[in-house]
mmCIF file of C-alpha atoms in Angstrom:
data_model
loop_
_atom_site.group_PDB
_atom_site.id
_atom_site.type_symbol
_atom_site.label_atom_id
_atom_site.label_comp_id
_atom_site.label_asym_id
_atom_site.label_seq_id
_atom_site.Cartn_x
_atom_site.Cartn_y
_atom_site.Cartn_z
ATOM 1 C CA MET A 1 3.375 -1.099 17.596
ATOM 2 C CA ALA A 2 5.152 -3.085 14.924
ATOM 3 C CA ALA A 3 4.972 -6.862 14.917
ATOM 4 C CA GLY A 4 7.787 -9.372 14.885
ATOM 5 C CA GLY A 5 10.434 -7.055 16.289
ATOM 6 C CA ASP A 6 10.107 -4.573 13.436
ATOM 7 C CA THR A 7 10.892 -1.035 14.449
ATOM 8 C CA PRO A 8 8.251 1.611 13.877
ATOM 9 C CA PRO A 9 8.949 4.076 11.072
ATOM 10 C CA LYS A 10 10.931 7.201 11.880
ATOM 11 C CA PRO A 11 9.048 10.391 11.073
ATOM 12 C CA THR A 12 12.106 12.071 9.493
ATOM 13 C CA CYS A 13 13.476 9.339 7.213
ATOM 14 C CA GLY A 14 14.129 9.703 3.492
ATOM 15 C CA PRO A 15 11.708 9.211 0.605
ATOM 16 C CA LEU A 16 12.615 5.545 0.067
ATOM 17 C CA ALA A 17 12.047 4.721 3.734
ATOM 18 C CA GLU A 18 8.768 6.651 3.762
ATOM 19 C CA ARG A 19 7.493 4.791 0.705
ATOM 20 C CA LEU A 20 8.589 1.416 2.078
ATOM 21 C CA ASN A 21 6.866 2.135 5.382
ATOM 22 C CA TYR A 22 3.739 3.232 3.531
ATOM 23 C CA LEU A 23 3.673 -0.083 1.646
ATOM 24 C CA PHE A 24 4.318 -2.119 4.785
ATOM 25 C CA ALA A 25 1.535 -0.279 6.608
ATOM 26 C CA HIS A 26 -1.045 -0.643 3.868
ATOM 27 C CA MET A 27 -0.201 -3.417 1.393
ATOM 28 C CA HIS A 28 -0.829 -6.613 3.286
ATOM 29 C CA PRO A 29 -3.500 -9.266 3.514
ATOM 30 C CA PRO A 30 -6.301 -8.838 6.054
ATOM 31 C CA GLY A 31 -4.968 -9.039 9.567
ATOM 32 C CA ALA A 32 -1.483 -8.067 10.602
ATOM 33 C CA PRO A 33 0.955 -6.134 8.397
ATOM 34 C CA TYR A 34 3.944 -7.941 6.956
ATOM 35 C CA THR A 35 7.111 -8.087 9.020
ATOM 36 C CA ASN A 36 10.585 -7.380 7.686
ATOM 37 C CA ALA A 37 11.394 -11.063 8.247
ATOM 38 C CA HIS A 38 8.428 -12.258 6.181
ATOM 39 C CA VAL A 39 9.115 -9.958 3.224
ATOM 40 C CA ALA A 40 12.847 -10.743 3.230
ATOM 41 C CA ALA A 41 12.177 -14.487 3.380
ATOM 42 C CA GLU A 42 9.580 -14.410 0.588
ATOM 43 C CA ILE A 43 11.847 -12.418 -1.707
ATOM 44 C CA SER A 44 14.901 -14.558 -0.897
ATOM 45 C CA LYS A 45 13.130 -17.877 -1.449
ATOM 46 C CA GLY A 46 11.408 -16.750 -4.649
ATOM 47 C CA THR A 47 14.673 -16.761 -6.573
ATOM 48 C CA GLU A 48 13.128 -16.940 -10.030
ATOM 49 C CA GLU A 49 10.204 -14.648 -9.321
ATOM 50 C CA TYR A 50 12.355 -11.988 -7.632
ATOM 51 C CA GLY A 51 15.428 -12.208 -9.837
ATOM 52 C CA GLY A 52 17.618 -14.205 -7.465
ATOM 53 C CA VAL A 53 17.754 -11.413 -4.896
ATOM 54 C CA THR A 54 18.763 -12.382 -1.383
ATOM 55 C CA LEU A 55 17.444 -9.947 1.188
ATOM 56 C CA THR A 56 17.932 -10.038 4.938
ATOM 57 C CA GLU A 57 15.532 -8.836 7.596
ATOM 58 C CA GLN A 58 18.255 -6.542 8.960
ATOM 59 C CA TYR A 59 18.955 -4.880 5.609
ATOM 60 C CA LEU A 60 15.253 -4.340 4.989
ATOM 61 C CA SER A 61 14.981 -2.795 8.458
ATOM 62 C CA MET A 62 17.850 -0.422 7.631
ATOM 63 C CA LEU A 63 16.098 0.602 4.406
ATOM 64 C CA ARG A 64 12.869 1.254 6.305
ATOM 65 C CA ASN A 65 14.647 3.281 8.991
ATOM 66 C CA GLY A 66 16.645 5.347 6.516
ATOM 67 C CA LYS A 67 19.996 3.942 7.685
ATOM 68 C CA ARG A 68 20.543 2.644 4.154
ATOM 69 C CA ALA A 69 19.124 4.618 1.260
ATOM 70 C CA ASN A 70 20.839 3.308 -1.854
ATOM 71 C CA PRO A 71 19.911 -0.342 -2.454
ATOM 72 C CA SER A 72 20.788 -2.055 -5.710
ATOM 73 C CA PRO A 73 18.299 -1.840 -8.573
ATOM 74 C CA ASP A 74 17.725 -5.598 -8.186
ATOM 75 C CA VAL A 75 16.663 -5.176 -4.554
ATOM 76 C CA LEU A 76 14.331 -2.317 -5.490
ATOM 77 C CA ARG A 77 12.803 -4.352 -8.312
ATOM 78 C CA ALA A 78 12.248 -7.321 -6.005
ATOM 79 C CA VAL A 79 10.627 -5.232 -3.258
ATOM 80 C CA ALA A 80 8.457 -3.370 -5.780
ATOM 81 C CA LYS A 81 7.375 -6.688 -7.305
ATOM 82 C CA PHE A 82 6.545 -8.110 -3.871
ATOM 83 C CA PHE A 83 4.228 -5.164 -3.130
ATOM 84 C CA GLY A 84 2.894 -4.901 -6.685
ATOM 85 C CA VAL A 85 3.991 -1.323 -7.317
ATOM 86 C CA PRO A 86 6.163 0.161 -10.059
ATOM 87 C CA VAL A 87 9.851 0.288 -9.152
ATOM 88 C CA GLY A 88 9.760 3.994 -10.013
ATOM 89 C CA TYR A 89 7.582 4.514 -6.942
ATOM 90 C CA LEU A 90 10.413 3.321 -4.687
ATOM 91 C CA LEU A 91 13.079 5.124 -6.708
ATOM 92 C CA GLY A 92 11.192 8.397 -6.540
ATOM 93 C CA ASP A 93 11.235 8.530 -10.349
ATOM 94 C CA LEU A 94 7.500 9.056 -10.688
ATOM 95 C CA SER A 95 5.917 12.462 -11.026
ATOM 96 C CA ALA A 96 3.847 13.735 -8.120
ATOM 97 C CA SER A 97 0.644 12.777 -9.950
ATOM 98 C CA GLN A 98 1.964 9.275 -10.709
ATOM 99 C CA THR A 99 3.011 8.809 -7.075
ATOM 100 C CA GLN A 100 -0.419 9.998 -5.972
ATOM 101 C CA ARG A 101 -2.039 7.494 -8.332
ATOM 102 C CA VAL A 102 0.005 4.597 -6.898
ATOM 103 C CA GLU A 103 -1.011 5.625 -3.383
ATOM 104 C CA GLU A 104 -4.655 5.968 -4.456
ATOM 105 C CA GLU A 105 -4.513 2.418 -5.821
ATOM 106 C CA VAL A 106 -3.054 1.242 -2.515
ATOM 107 C CA ARG A 107 -5.890 2.970 -0.622
ATOM 108 C CA PHE A 108 -8.387 1.337 -2.977
ATOM 109 C CA LEU A 109 -6.908 -2.116 -2.357
ATOM 110 C CA VAL A 110 -7.011 -1.474 1.390
ATOM 111 C CA ALA A 111 -10.700 -0.525 1.145
ATOM 112 C CA MET A 112 -11.436 -3.624 -0.938
ATOM 113 C CA ARG A 113 -10.247 -5.846 1.926
ATOM 114 C CA ASP A 114 -13.582 -5.109 3.587
ATOM 115 C CA GLN A 115 -16.083 -7.635 2.243
ATOM 116 C CA ARG A 116 -19.025 -5.240 2.689
ATOM 117 C CA VAL A 117 -17.286 -2.465 0.754
ATOM 118 C CA ARG A 118 -16.412 -4.964 -1.980
ATOM 119 C CA ALA A 119 -20.040 -6.132 -2.155
ATOM 120 C CA ILE A 120 -21.303 -2.551 -2.535
ATOM 121 C CA ALA A 121 -18.754 -1.784 -5.250
ATOM 122 C CA LEU A 122 -19.483 -4.983 -7.185
ATOM 123 C CA ARG A 123 -23.229 -4.447 -7.053
ATOM 124 C CA ALA A 124 -22.746 -1.046 -8.694
ATOM 125 C CA VAL A 125 -20.960 -2.595 -11.688
ATOM 126 C CA GLY A 126 -23.111 -2.443 -14.801
ATOM 127 C CA LEU A 127 -25.535 0.111 -13.438
ATOM 128 C CA PRO A 128 -26.010 3.198 -15.603
ATOM 129 C CA PRO A 129 -23.764 6.147 -14.715
ATOM 130 C CA ASP A 130 -26.696 8.235 -13.451
ATOM 131 C CA VAL A 131 -27.665 5.470 -11.013
ATOM 132 C CA GLN A 132 -24.036 5.183 -9.848
ATOM 133 C CA ASP A 133 -24.045 8.968 -9.286
ATOM 134 C CA CYS A 134 -27.231 8.627 -7.198
ATOM 135 C CA LEU A 135 -25.608 5.899 -5.104
ATOM 136 C CA THR A 136 -22.590 8.127 -4.548
ATOM 137 C CA THR A 137 -24.904 10.926 -3.405
ATOM 138 C CA ILE A 138 -26.740 8.607 -1.013
ATOM 139 C CA ILE A 139 -23.486 7.345 0.483
ATOM 140 C CA GLY A 140 -22.341 10.969 0.873
ATOM 141 C CA GLN A 141 -25.572 11.760 2.742
ATOM 142 C CA PHE A 142 -25.031 8.835 5.099
ATOM 143 C CA ARG A 143 -21.458 9.994 5.734
ATOM 144 C CA ARG A 144 -22.660 13.523 6.581
ATOM 145 C CA GLU A 145 -25.390 12.190 8.910
ATOM 146 C CA MET A 146 -22.729 10.167 10.738
ATOM 147 C CA ASN A 147 -20.419 13.218 10.961
ATOM 148 C CA LEU A 148 -17.853 11.587 8.664
ATOM 149 C CA PRO A 149 -15.958 13.507 5.991
ATOM 150 C CA SER A 150 -17.563 13.495 2.532
ATOM 151 C CA ASP A 151 -14.775 11.285 1.259
ATOM 152 C CA PRO A 152 -12.724 8.732 3.148
ATOM 153 C CA PRO A 153 -9.362 9.996 4.423
ATOM 154 C CA GLN A 154 -6.605 10.121 1.796
ATOM 155 C CA SER A 155 -4.091 8.330 4.006
ATOM 156 C CA PRO A 156 -5.533 5.607 6.245
#
């Protein structure tokens, strides 16, 4: 259930709404996802950082629900900047492989929220590639023993 009166994403909304909902679901600090009100307020108060865009909670909700699908380039730039993604991701201007890369980076950032995962990743830095490959194999064995897929799910 969405927090702060935000409506849950519709399964049949357009590409912009789907991408916005993906970012809201995954790109947030540990704890609860951002609300429409929080994102709108942050963008609206950060006049210099977000190009002077004023965004309302209601308009953001309409974008997320597919009721509005053609925001101004300034709004798209501000929202993309807030979430740290290229504006082309929201516009749908990226190729399929570029879109996949953005979403892989989002999944990586989500995984890095877990302190234990971060500690494992950081301890592997600087180890020779063959040792890193061995660690990957060991982790894969643990995942199999625990009846988990070889790799984490592509979409959390």
